[in-house]
CSV table of N, CA and C in Angstrom, one decimal:
chain,number,residue,atom,x,y,z
A,1,UNK,N,0.9,-1.0,0.2
A,1,UNK,CA,0.1,0.0,0.1
A,1,UNK,C,0.6,1.2,0.4
A,2,UNK,N,1.9,1.2,0.6
A,2,UNK,CA,2.9,2.3,1.1
A,2,UNK,C,3.5,2.3,-0.5
A,3,UNK,N,3.7,1.5,-1.0
A,3,UNK,CA,4.6,2.0,-2.5
A,3,UNK,C,3.6,2.7,-3.2
A,4,UNK,N,2.3,2.1,-3.7
A,4,UNK,CA,1.6,2.5,-4.3
A,4,UNK,C,1.3,4.1,-4.4
A,5,UNK,N,0.9,4.3,-2.8
A,5,UNK,CA,0.7,5.6,-2.7
A,5,UNK,C,2.3,6.3,-2.9
A,6,UNK,N,3.0,6.1,-2.5
A,6,UNK,CA,4.6,6.7,-3.0
A,6,UNK,C,5.0,6.9,-4.4
A,7,UNK,N,4.2,6.2,-5.6
A,7,UNK,CA,4.3,6.3,-6.9
A,7,UNK,C,3.2,7.0,-7.4
A,8,UNK,N,2.1,7.0,-6.5
A,8,UNK,CA,1.2,8.2,-7.1
A,8,UNK,C,1.5,9.6,-6.7
A,9,UNK,N,2.1,9.8,-5.6
A,9,UNK,CA,2.7,10.6,-5.5
A,9,UNK,C,3.8,11.4,-6.3
A,10,UNK,N,4.6,10.6,-6.4
A,10,UNK,CA,5.6,10.8,-7.4
A,10,UNK,C,5.1,11.3,-8.8
A,11,UNK,N,4.3,10.3,-9.4
A,11,UNK,CA,3.7,10.5,-10.8
A,11,UNK,C,2.9,12.0,-10.8
A,12,UNK,N,2.2,12.4,-9.4
A,12,UNK,CA,1.4,13.8,-9.4
A,12,UNK,C,2.5,14.7,-9.6
A,13,UNK,N,3.8,14.7,-8.9
A,13,UNK,CA,4.8,15.7,-8.8
A,13,UNK,C,5.5,15.9,-10.2
A,14,UNK,N,5.8,15.1,-10.8
A,14,UNK,CA,6.4,14.9,-11.9
A,14,UNK,C,5.4,15.2,-13.2
A,15,UNK,N,4.3,15.0,-13.2
A,15,UNK,CA,3.7,15.7,-14.0
A,15,UNK,C,3.1,17.2,-14.2
A,16,UNK,N,3.2,17.5,-12.6
A,16,UNK,CA,3.1,19.2,-12.5
A,16,UNK,C,4.1,19.7,-13.0
A,17,UNK,N,5.5,18.9,-12.9
A,17,UNK,CA,6.7,19.8,-13.5
A,17,UNK,C,6.9,20.0,-14.8
A,18,UNK,N,6.1,19.1,-15.5
A,18,UNK,CA,6.3,19.4,-16.9
A,18,UNK,C,5.1,20.0,-17.4
A,19,UNK,N,4.4,20.8,-16.7
A,19,UNK,CA,3.2,21.8,-17.5
A,19,UNK,C,3.9,23.2,-17.3
A,20,UNK,N,3.7,23.7,-18.7
A,20,UNK,CA,3.6,25.1,-18.9
A,20,UNK,C,2.8,26.0,-18.2
A,21,UNK,N,3.4,27.4,-17.9
A,21,UNK,CA,2.3,28.2,-17.8
A,21,UNK,C,2.0,29.2,-18.9
A,22,UNK,N,0.8,29.3,-19.0
A,22,UNK,CA,0.0,30.3,-19.8
A,22,UNK,C,-0.7,31.4,-19.4
A,23,UNK,N,-0.4,32.4,-20.3
A,23,UNK,CA,-1.7,33.7,-19.4
A,23,UNK,C,-1.6,34.4,-20.6
A,24,UNK,N,-2.8,34.6,-21.0
A,24,UNK,CA,-3.6,35.4,-21.8
A,24,UNK,C,-4.3,36.7,-21.5
A,25,UNK,N,-4.2,37.7,-22.4
A,25,UNK,CA,-4.1,39.1,-22.4
A,25,UNK,C,-4.7,39.9,-23.5
A,26,UNK,N,-6.1,40.1,-23.4
A,26,UNK,CA,-6.9,40.2,-24.4
A,26,UNK,C,-7.5,42.0,-24.5
A,27,UNK,N,-7.9,42.1,-25.6
A,27,UNK,CA,-8.8,43.5,-25.8
A,27,UNK,C,-9.7,43.3,-26.7
A,28,UNK,N,-11.2,43.8,-26.6
A,28,UNK,CA,-11.7,43.7,-27.4
A,28,UNK,C,-11.9,45.0,-28.4
A,29,UNK,N,-11.9,44.6,-29.5
A,29,UNK,CA,-12.0,45.9,-30.3
A,29,UNK,C,-13.4,45.9,-31.3
A,30,UNK,N,-13.8,47.2,-31.6
A,30,UNK,CA,-14.4,47.6,-32.7
A,30,UNK,C,-14.3,47.6,-33.9
A,31,UNK,N,-13.3,48.5,-34.1
A,31,UNK,CA,-12.8,48.6,-35.5
A,31,UNK,C,-10.9,48.2,-35.3
A,32,UNK,N,-10.7,47.4,-36.7
A,32,UNK,CA,-9.3,47.2,-36.3
A,32,UNK,C,-8.7,47.9,-37.8
A,33,UNK,N,-8.3,48.9,-37.5
A,33,UNK,CA,-7.7,49.7,-38.8
A,33,UNK,C,-6.4,50.4,-38.5
A,34,UNK,N,-5.7,51.6,-39.3
A,34,UNK,CA,-4.7,52.4,-39.1
A,34,UNK,C,-4.9,52.7,-37.8
A,35,UNK,N,-6.7,53.5,-37.9
A,35,UNK,CA,-7.0,54.9,-36.9
A,35,UNK,C,-6.9,54.3,-35.3
A,36,UNK,N,-7.3,52.8,-35.8
A,36,UNK,CA,-7.7,52.7,-34.1
A,36,UNK,C,-6.7,51.3,-33.7
A,37,UNK,N,-5.7,51.7,-32.7
A,37,UNK,CA,-4.9,50.9,-31.8
A,37,UNK,C,-5.8,49.8,-31.0
A,38,UNK,N,-5.5,48.2,-31.3
A,38,UNK,CA,-5.2,47.6,-29.9
A,38,UNK,C,-4.5,47.6,-29.4
A,39,UNK,N,-4.8,48.3,-27.7
A,39,UNK,CA,-3.6,48.1,-26.7
A,39,UNK,C,-3.8,47.2,-25.9
A,40,UNK,N,-2.9,45.9,-25.4
A,40,UNK,CA,-3.1,45.0,-24.5
A,40,UNK,C,-2.0,45.3,-23.5
A,41,UNK,N,-2.8,45.1,-22.3
A,41,UNK,CA,-1.8,45.2,-21.1
A,41,UNK,C,-1.7,43.9,-20.5
A,42,UNK,N,-0.2,43.9,-20.2
A,42,UNK,CA,0.2,42.6,-19.8
A,42,UNK,C,0.9,42.5,-18.4
A,43,UNK,N,0.4,41.6,-17.5
A,43,UNK,CA,1.0,41.9,-16.1
A,43,UNK,C,1.9,40.7,-16.1
A,44,UNK,N,3.6,41.3,-15.6
A,44,UNK,CA,4.5,40.3,-15.2
A,44,UNK,C,4.4,40.6,-13.7
A,45,UNK,N,4.3,39.2,-13.3
A,45,UNK,CA,4.8,38.9,-11.7
A,45,UNK,C,6.3,38.7,-11.5
A,46,UNK,N,7.2,38.0,-12.3
A,46,UNK,CA,8.1,37.5,-11.7
A,46,UNK,C,9.6,38.2,-12.5
A,47,UNK,N,10.6,38.7,-12.3
A,47,UNK,CA,11.6,39.1,-13.0
A,47,UNK,C,12.2,38.1,-13.7
A,48,UNK,N,12.8,38.4,-14.7
A,48,UNK,CA,13.6,37.4,-15.6
A,48,UNK,C,13.0,36.1,-15.8
A,49,UNK,N,11.7,36.7,-16.3
A,49,UNK,CA,10.8,35.8,-16.6
A,49,UNK,C,10.9,35.2,-18.4
A,50,UNK,N,11.3,34.2,-18.6
A,50,UNK,CA,11.5,33.4,-19.6
A,50,UNK,C,10.4,32.8,-20.2
A,51,UNK,N,10.0,33.0,-21.6
A,51,UNK,CA,9.0,32.1,-22.5
A,51,UNK,C,8.9,32.9,-23.6
A,52,UNK,N,7.5,32.4,-24.3
A,52,UNK,CA,7.1,32.8,-25.6
A,52,UNK,C,6.2,33.5,-25.9
A,53,UNK,N,6.0,34.6,-26.6
A,53,UNK,CA,5.1,35.6,-26.9
A,53,UNK,C,4.4,35.0,-28.2
A,54,UNK,N,2.8,35.2,-27.9
A,54,UNK,CA,1.9,34.8,-29.1
A,54,UNK,C,0.9,36.0,-29.3
A,55,UNK,N,0.6,36.1,-30.7
A,55,UNK,CA,-0.4,37.4,-31.0
A,55,UNK,C,-1.4,36.0,-31.3
A,56,UNK,N,-3.1,36.5,-30.9
A,56,UNK,CA,-3.8,35.7,-31.2
A,56,UNK,C,-5.2,37.0,-31.3
A,57,UNK,N,-6.2,36.5,-32.6
A,57,UNK,CA,-7.1,37.2,-32.8
A,57,UNK,C,-8.2,36.4,-32.7
A,58,UNK,N,-9.5,37.1,-32.3
A,58,UNK,CA,-10.7,36.4,-32.1
A,58,UNK,C,-11.3,37.1,-33.4
A,59,UNK,N,-12.0,36.0,-34.3
A,59,UNK,CA,-12.4,36.6,-35.7
A,59,UNK,C,-14.0,36.2,-36.0
A,60,UNK,N,-14.8,36.9,-36.7
A,60,UNK,CA,-16.1,36.2,-37.2
A,60,UNK,C,-16.2,35.8,-38.6
A,61,UNK,N,-17.3,35.7,-39.0
A,61,UNK,CA,-17.5,35.0,-40.1
A,61,UNK,C,-17.2,36.1,-41.3
A,62,UNK,N,-16.7,37.7,-40.9
A,62,UNK,CA,-16.4,38.3,-42.2
A,62,UNK,C,-15.1,38.3,-42.4
A,63,UNK,N,-14.2,37.8,-41.3
A,63,UNK,CA,-12.6,37.6,-41.9
A,63,UNK,C,-12.3,36.6,-42.7
A,64,UNK,N,-11.6,37.1,-43.9
A,64,UNK,CA,-11.5,36.5,-45.3
A,64,UNK,C,-9.9,36.2,-45.2
A,65,UNK,N,-9.1,37.4,-44.7
A,65,UNK,CA,-7.5,37.4,-44.5
A,65,UNK,C,-6.3,36.4,-44.3
A,66,UNK,N,-5.5,35.9,-45.3
A,66,UNK,CA,-4.5,34.8,-45.2
A,66,UNK,C,-3.4,35.5,-44.3
A,67,UNK,N,-3.0,36.6,-44.6
A,67,UNK,CA,-2.3,37.5,-44.0
A,67,UNK,C,-2.4,38.9,-43.4
A,68,UNK,N,-1.5,39.4,-42.6
A,68,UNK,CA,-1.7,40.7,-42.2
A,68,UNK,C,-0.3,41.4,-41.5
A,69,UNK,N,-0.1,42.5,-42.2
A,69,UNK,CA,1.0,43.4,-41.0
A,69,UNK,C,1.0,44.2,-40.2
A,70,UNK,N,0.9,44.0,-39.0
A,70,UNK,CA,0.6,44.7,-37.7
A,70,UNK,C,2.0,45.4,-37.4
A,71,UNK,N,1.8,46.8,-37.1
A,71,UNK,CA,2.8,47.8,-36.1
A,71,UNK,C,2.8,47.5,-34.7
A,72,UNK,N,3.7,46.7,-34.0
A,72,UNK,CA,3.9,46.3,-32.8
A,72,UNK,C,5.3,47.0,-32.1
A,73,UNK,N,4.2,48.0,-31.2
A,73,UNK,CA,4.7,48.7,-30.2
A,73,UNK,C,4.8,48.1,-28.8
A,74,UNK,N,5.9,48.2,-28.5
A,74,UNK,CA,6.0,47.5,-26.6
A,74,UNK,C,6.2,48.2,-25.9
A,75,UNK,N,6.2,48.9,-24.6
A,75,UNK,CA,6.2,49.8,-23.5
A,75,UNK,C,6.5,48.7,-22.3
A,76,UNK,N,7.7,48.9,-22.1
A,76,UNK,CA,8.3,48.2,-21.0
A,76,UNK,C,8.4,48.8,-19.4
A,77,UNK,N,8.3,48.1,-18.4
A,77,UNK,CA,8.1,48.9,-17.1
A,77,UNK,C,9.1,49.8,-16.6
A,78,UNK,N,10.0,49.3,-17.1
A,78,UNK,CA,11.4,50.3,-16.9
A,78,UNK,C,11.4,51.8,-18.1
A,79,UNK,N,10.5,51.7,-18.9
A,79,UNK,CA,10.2,53.1,-19.8
A,79,UNK,C,11.0,52.9,-21.0
A,80,UNK,N,11.2,51.9,-21.6
A,80,UNK,CA,11.7,51.6,-22.8
A,80,UNK,C,11.1,51.0,-24.2
A,81,UNK,N,11.0,51.6,-25.0
A,81,UNK,CA,9.9,51.4,-26.3
A,81,UNK,C,10.7,50.9,-27.5
A,82,UNK,N,10.3,50.0,-28.0
A,82,UNK,CA,10.5,49.1,-29.3
A,82,UNK,C,9.0,49.4,-29.9
A,83,UNK,N,9.4,49.2,-31.6
A,83,UNK,CA,8.6,49.6,-32.2
A,83,UNK,C,9.0,48.5,-33.7
A,84,UNK,N,8.0,48.0,-34.3
A,84,UNK,CA,8.6,47.2,-35.2
A,84,UNK,C,7.3,46.7,-36.1
A,85,UNK,N,7.4,46.1,-37.5
A,85,UNK,CA,6.3,46.0,-38.1
A,85,UNK,C,6.5,44.1,-38.4
A,86,UNK,N,5.3,43.4,-38.0
A,86,UNK,CA,5.1,42.4,-38.1
A,86,UNK,C,4.4,41.2,-38.9
A,87,UNK,N,4.7,40.6,-39.6
A,87,UNK,CA,3.7,40.1,-40.8
A,87,UNK,C,3.2,39.1,-40.1
A,88,UNK,N,1.7,38.6,-39.9
A,88,UNK,CA,1.2,37.4,-39.4
A,88,UNK,C,0.5,36.9,-40.6
A,89,UNK,N,1.6,35.3,-40.7
A,89,UNK,CA,1.0,34.3,-41.4
A,89,UNK,C,-0.6,33.7,-41.0
A,90,UNK,N,-1.3,33.6,-41.4
A,90,UNK,CA,-3.1,33.3,-40.6
A,90,UNK,C,-3.5,32.1,-41.1
A,91,UNK,N,-3.6,30.8,-40.3
A,91,UNK,CA,-3.6,29.9,-40.6
A,91,UNK,C,-5.2,29.6,-41.2
A,92,UNK,N,-5.6,28.8,-42.0
A,92,UNK,CA,-7.0,28.4,-42.7
A,92,UNK,C,-7.9,28.0,-41.3
A,93,UNK,N,-8.8,28.6,-41.5
A,93,UNK,CA,-9.9,27.9,-40.3
A,93,UNK,C,-10.0,26.3,-40.6
A,94,UNK,N,-10.5,26.0,-39.2
A,94,UNK,CA,-10.0,24.4,-38.7
A,94,UNK,C,-11.3,23.6,-39.0
A,95,UNK,N,-12.3,24.6,-39.6
A,95,UNK,CA,-14.0,23.9,-39.8
A,95,UNK,C,-14.3,24.3,-40.8
A,96,UNK,N,-15.1,24.2,-41.3
A,96,UNK,CA,-16.2,24.8,-42.5
A,96,UNK,C,-17.2,25.7,-41.9
A,97,UNK,N,-17.1,26.5,-42.7
A,97,UNK,CA,-18.0,27.7,-42.1
A,97,UNK,C,-17.8,28.1,-40.3
A,98,UNK,N,-16.9,28.4,-40.5
A,98,UNK,CA,-16.5,28.9,-39.0
A,98,UNK,C,-16.8,29.8,-38.6
A,99,UNK,N,-17.8,30.4,-37.9
A,99,UNK,CA,-18.4,31.7,-37.1
A,99,UNK,C,-17.7,32.7,-36.3
A,100,UNK,N,-16.9,31.6,-35.6
A,100,UNK,CA,-15.8,32.6,-34.8
A,100,UNK,C,-14.9,31.9,-34.3
A,101,UNK,N,-13.6,32.4,-34.8
A,101,UNK,CA,-12.2,30.8,-34.3
A,101,UNK,C,-11.4,32.2,-33.9
A,102,UNK,N,-10.4,31.4,-33.1
A,102,UNK,CA,-9.2,31.9,-32.5
A,102,UNK,C,-8.2,32.0,-33.3
A,103,UNK,N,-7.2,32.9,-33.8
A,103,UNK,CA,-5.9,32.7,-34.7
A,103,UNK,C,-4.6,33.1,-33.9
A,104,UNK,N,-3.8,31.9,-33.4
A,104,UNK,CA,-2.6,32.1,-32.6
A,104,UNK,C,-1.6,32.2,-33.6
A,105,UNK,N,-1.1,33.1,-33.8
A,105,UNK,CA,0.4,33.5,-34.3
A,105,UNK,C,1.3,33.5,-33.7
A,106,UNK,N,2.5,32.9,-33.8
A,106,UNK,CA,4.2,33.3,-32.9
A,106,UNK,C,4.3,34.6,-33.2
A,107,UNK,N,5.1,35.0,-32.2
A,107,UNK,CA,5.4,36.5,-32.5
A,107,UNK,C,7.2,36.0,-31.9
A,108,UNK,N,7.3,36.3,-31.0
A,108,UNK,CA,8.8,36.2,-30.2
A,108,UNK,C,9.0,34.4,-29.3
A,109,UNK,N,9.8,33.9,-29.5
A,109,UNK,CA,10.3,33.1,-28.6
A,109,UNK,C,11.6,33.6,-27.9
A,110,UNK,N,11.7,32.8,-26.7
A,110,UNK,CA,12.9,32.8,-26.0
A,110,UNK,C,12.8,34.2,-25.5
A,111,UNK,N,11.8,34.9,-25.2
A,111,UNK,CA,12.0,36.4,-24.9
A,111,UNK,C,11.9,36.1,-23.3
A,112,UNK,N,12.7,37.4,-22.5
A,112,UNK,CA,13.0,37.5,-21.3
A,112,UNK,C,12.6,38.7,-21.2
A,113,UNK,N,11.6,38.5,-19.7
A,113,UNK,CA,10.7,39.9,-19.3
A,113,UNK,C,11.8,40.2,-18.1
A,114,UNK,N,12.3,41.1,-18.5
A,114,UNK,CA,13.5,41.4,-17.3
A,114,UNK,C,12.8,42.2,-15.9
A,115,UNK,N,11.6,42.7,-15.8
A,115,UNK,CA,11.6,43.4,-14.9
A,115,UNK,C,9.7,43.0,-14.5
A,116,UNK,N,9.7,43.0,-13.1
A,116,UNK,CA,8.4,43.0,-13.1
A,116,UNK,C,7.5,44.2,-13.2
A,117,UNK,N,6.2,44.1,-13.5
A,117,UNK,CA,5.4,45.5,-13.7
A,117,UNK,C,4.3,45.0,-14.8
A,118,UNK,N,3.6,46.2,-15.6
A,118,UNK,CA,3.2,46.0,-16.5
A,118,UNK,C,3.8,46.6,-18.1
A,119,UNK,N,3.4,45.4,-18.5
A,119,UNK,CA,4.3,46.0,-20.0
A,119,UNK,C,2.7,46.1,-21.0
A,120,UNK,N,3.1,47.1,-21.8
A,120,UNK,CA,2.2,47.2,-23.0
A,120,UNK,C,2.6,47.1,-24.4
A,121,UNK,N,1.4,46.2,-24.8
A,121,UNK,CA,1.7,46.3,-26.6
A,121,UNK,C,0.4,47.0,-27.3
A,122,UNK,N,1.0,47.7,-28.2
A,122,UNK,CA,0.2,48.5,-29.3
A,122,UNK,C,0.0,48.1,-30.3
A,123,UNK,N,-0.9,47.4,-30.8
A,123,UNK,CA,-1.0,46.4,-32.1
A,123,UNK,C,-1.8,47.2,-32.8
A,124,UNK,N,-1.1,47.5,-34.4
A,124,UNK,CA,-2.3,48.5,-35.3
A,124,UNK,C,-1.4,48.0,-36.5
A,125,UNK,N,-2.6,47.4,-37.0
A,125,UNK,CA,-2.4,47.4,-38.8
A,125,UNK,C,-2.3,47.9,-40.2
A,126,UNK,N,-1.6,47.6,-40.9
A,126,UNK,CA,-1.3,48.7,-42.0
A,126,UNK,C,-2.4,48.8,-42.6
A,127,UNK,N,-3.5,48.0,-42.9
A,127,UNK,CA,-4.9,48.3,-43.4
A,127,UNK,C,-6.0,48.2,-42.7
A,128,UNK,N,-6.9,48.6,-43.2
A,128,UNK,CA,-8.1,48.2,-42.5
A,128,UNK,C,-8.5,46.6,-43.0
A,129,UNK,N,-8.8,45.8,-41.9
A,129,UNK,CA,-9.2,44.9,-41.7
A,129,UNK,C,-11.0,44.6,-41.1
A,130,UNK,N,-11.7,43.5,-41.6
A,130,UNK,CA,-13.1,43.2,-41.5
A,130,UNK,C,-13.2,42.2,-40.4
A,131,UNK,N,-14.0,42.0,-39.6
A,131,UNK,CA,-14.1,40.9,-38.8
A,131,UNK,C,-13.3,40.3,-37.8
A,132,UNK,N,-12.6,41.3,-37.2
A,132,UNK,CA,-11.7,41.0,-36.0
A,132,UNK,C,-12.5,41.5,-34.5
A,133,UNK,N,-12.9,40.9,-33.8
A,133,UNK,CA,-13.2,41.4,-32.8
A,133,UNK,C,-12.5,41.6,-31.3
A,134,UNK,N,-11.7,40.7,-31.1
A,134,UNK,CA,-10.6,41.0,-30.1
A,134,UNK,C,-9.0,40.6,-30.5
A,135,UNK,N,-8.0,41.4,-29.8
A,135,UNK,CA,-6.8,41.4,-30.4
A,135,UNK,C,-6.0,41.2,-28.8
A,136,UNK,N,-5.3,39.9,-29.1
A,136,UNK,CA,-4.5,39.8,-27.5
A,136,UNK,C,-3.1,39.3,-27.7
A,137,UNK,N,-2.3,39.0,-26.7
A,137,UNK,CA,-1.0,38.6,-26.5
A,137,UNK,C,-1.3,37.3,-24.9
A,138,UNK,N,-0.7,36.1,-25.7
A,138,UNK,CA,-0.6,35.2,-24.9
A,138,UNK,C,0.8,34.7,-24.5
A,139,UNK,N,1.3,34.6,-23.5
A,139,UNK,CA,2.8,34.6,-22.9
A,139,UNK,C,2.8,32.9,-22.3
A,140,UNK,N,3.8,32.2,-22.6
A,140,UNK,CA,4.0,31.0,-22.4
A,140,UNK,C,5.3,30.6,-21.5
A,141,UNK,N,5.6,30.2,-19.9
A,141,UNK,CA,6.6,30.1,-19.7
A,141,UNK,C,7.5,29.1,-20.2
A,142,UNK,N,8.7,28.8,-20.0
A,142,UNK,CA,9.2,27.8,-20.5
A,142,UNK,C,9.8,27.0,-19.2
């Protein structure tokens, strides 16, 4: 009996150690075009946090794009600012006649968030896009 309890506890500990922690931060948008920027606020509770950033979009049936270029401006807690253009290659819908879907696109791998605090991501498309309801950032720790 003791041996089976020990094996069960050990299995739970090992399974828990293999999971990654994910956090998603999202903002709803009424329009997603060059005049309407989506600002995503992300809280980081650990200094020197390593992980992967993904951009995700929640779309409706009006969305028909296969790629989209967005301007990503990042503001860090220590007041640094970076800006870049990033082209999103969007996967095809996984279902026929998908009314709503969530598209998740890799943005940055092996990211190190050096400081605790609030990071802001400003995402602006270079052209008008119909059918986007929400824009977000997903952070997965390694």
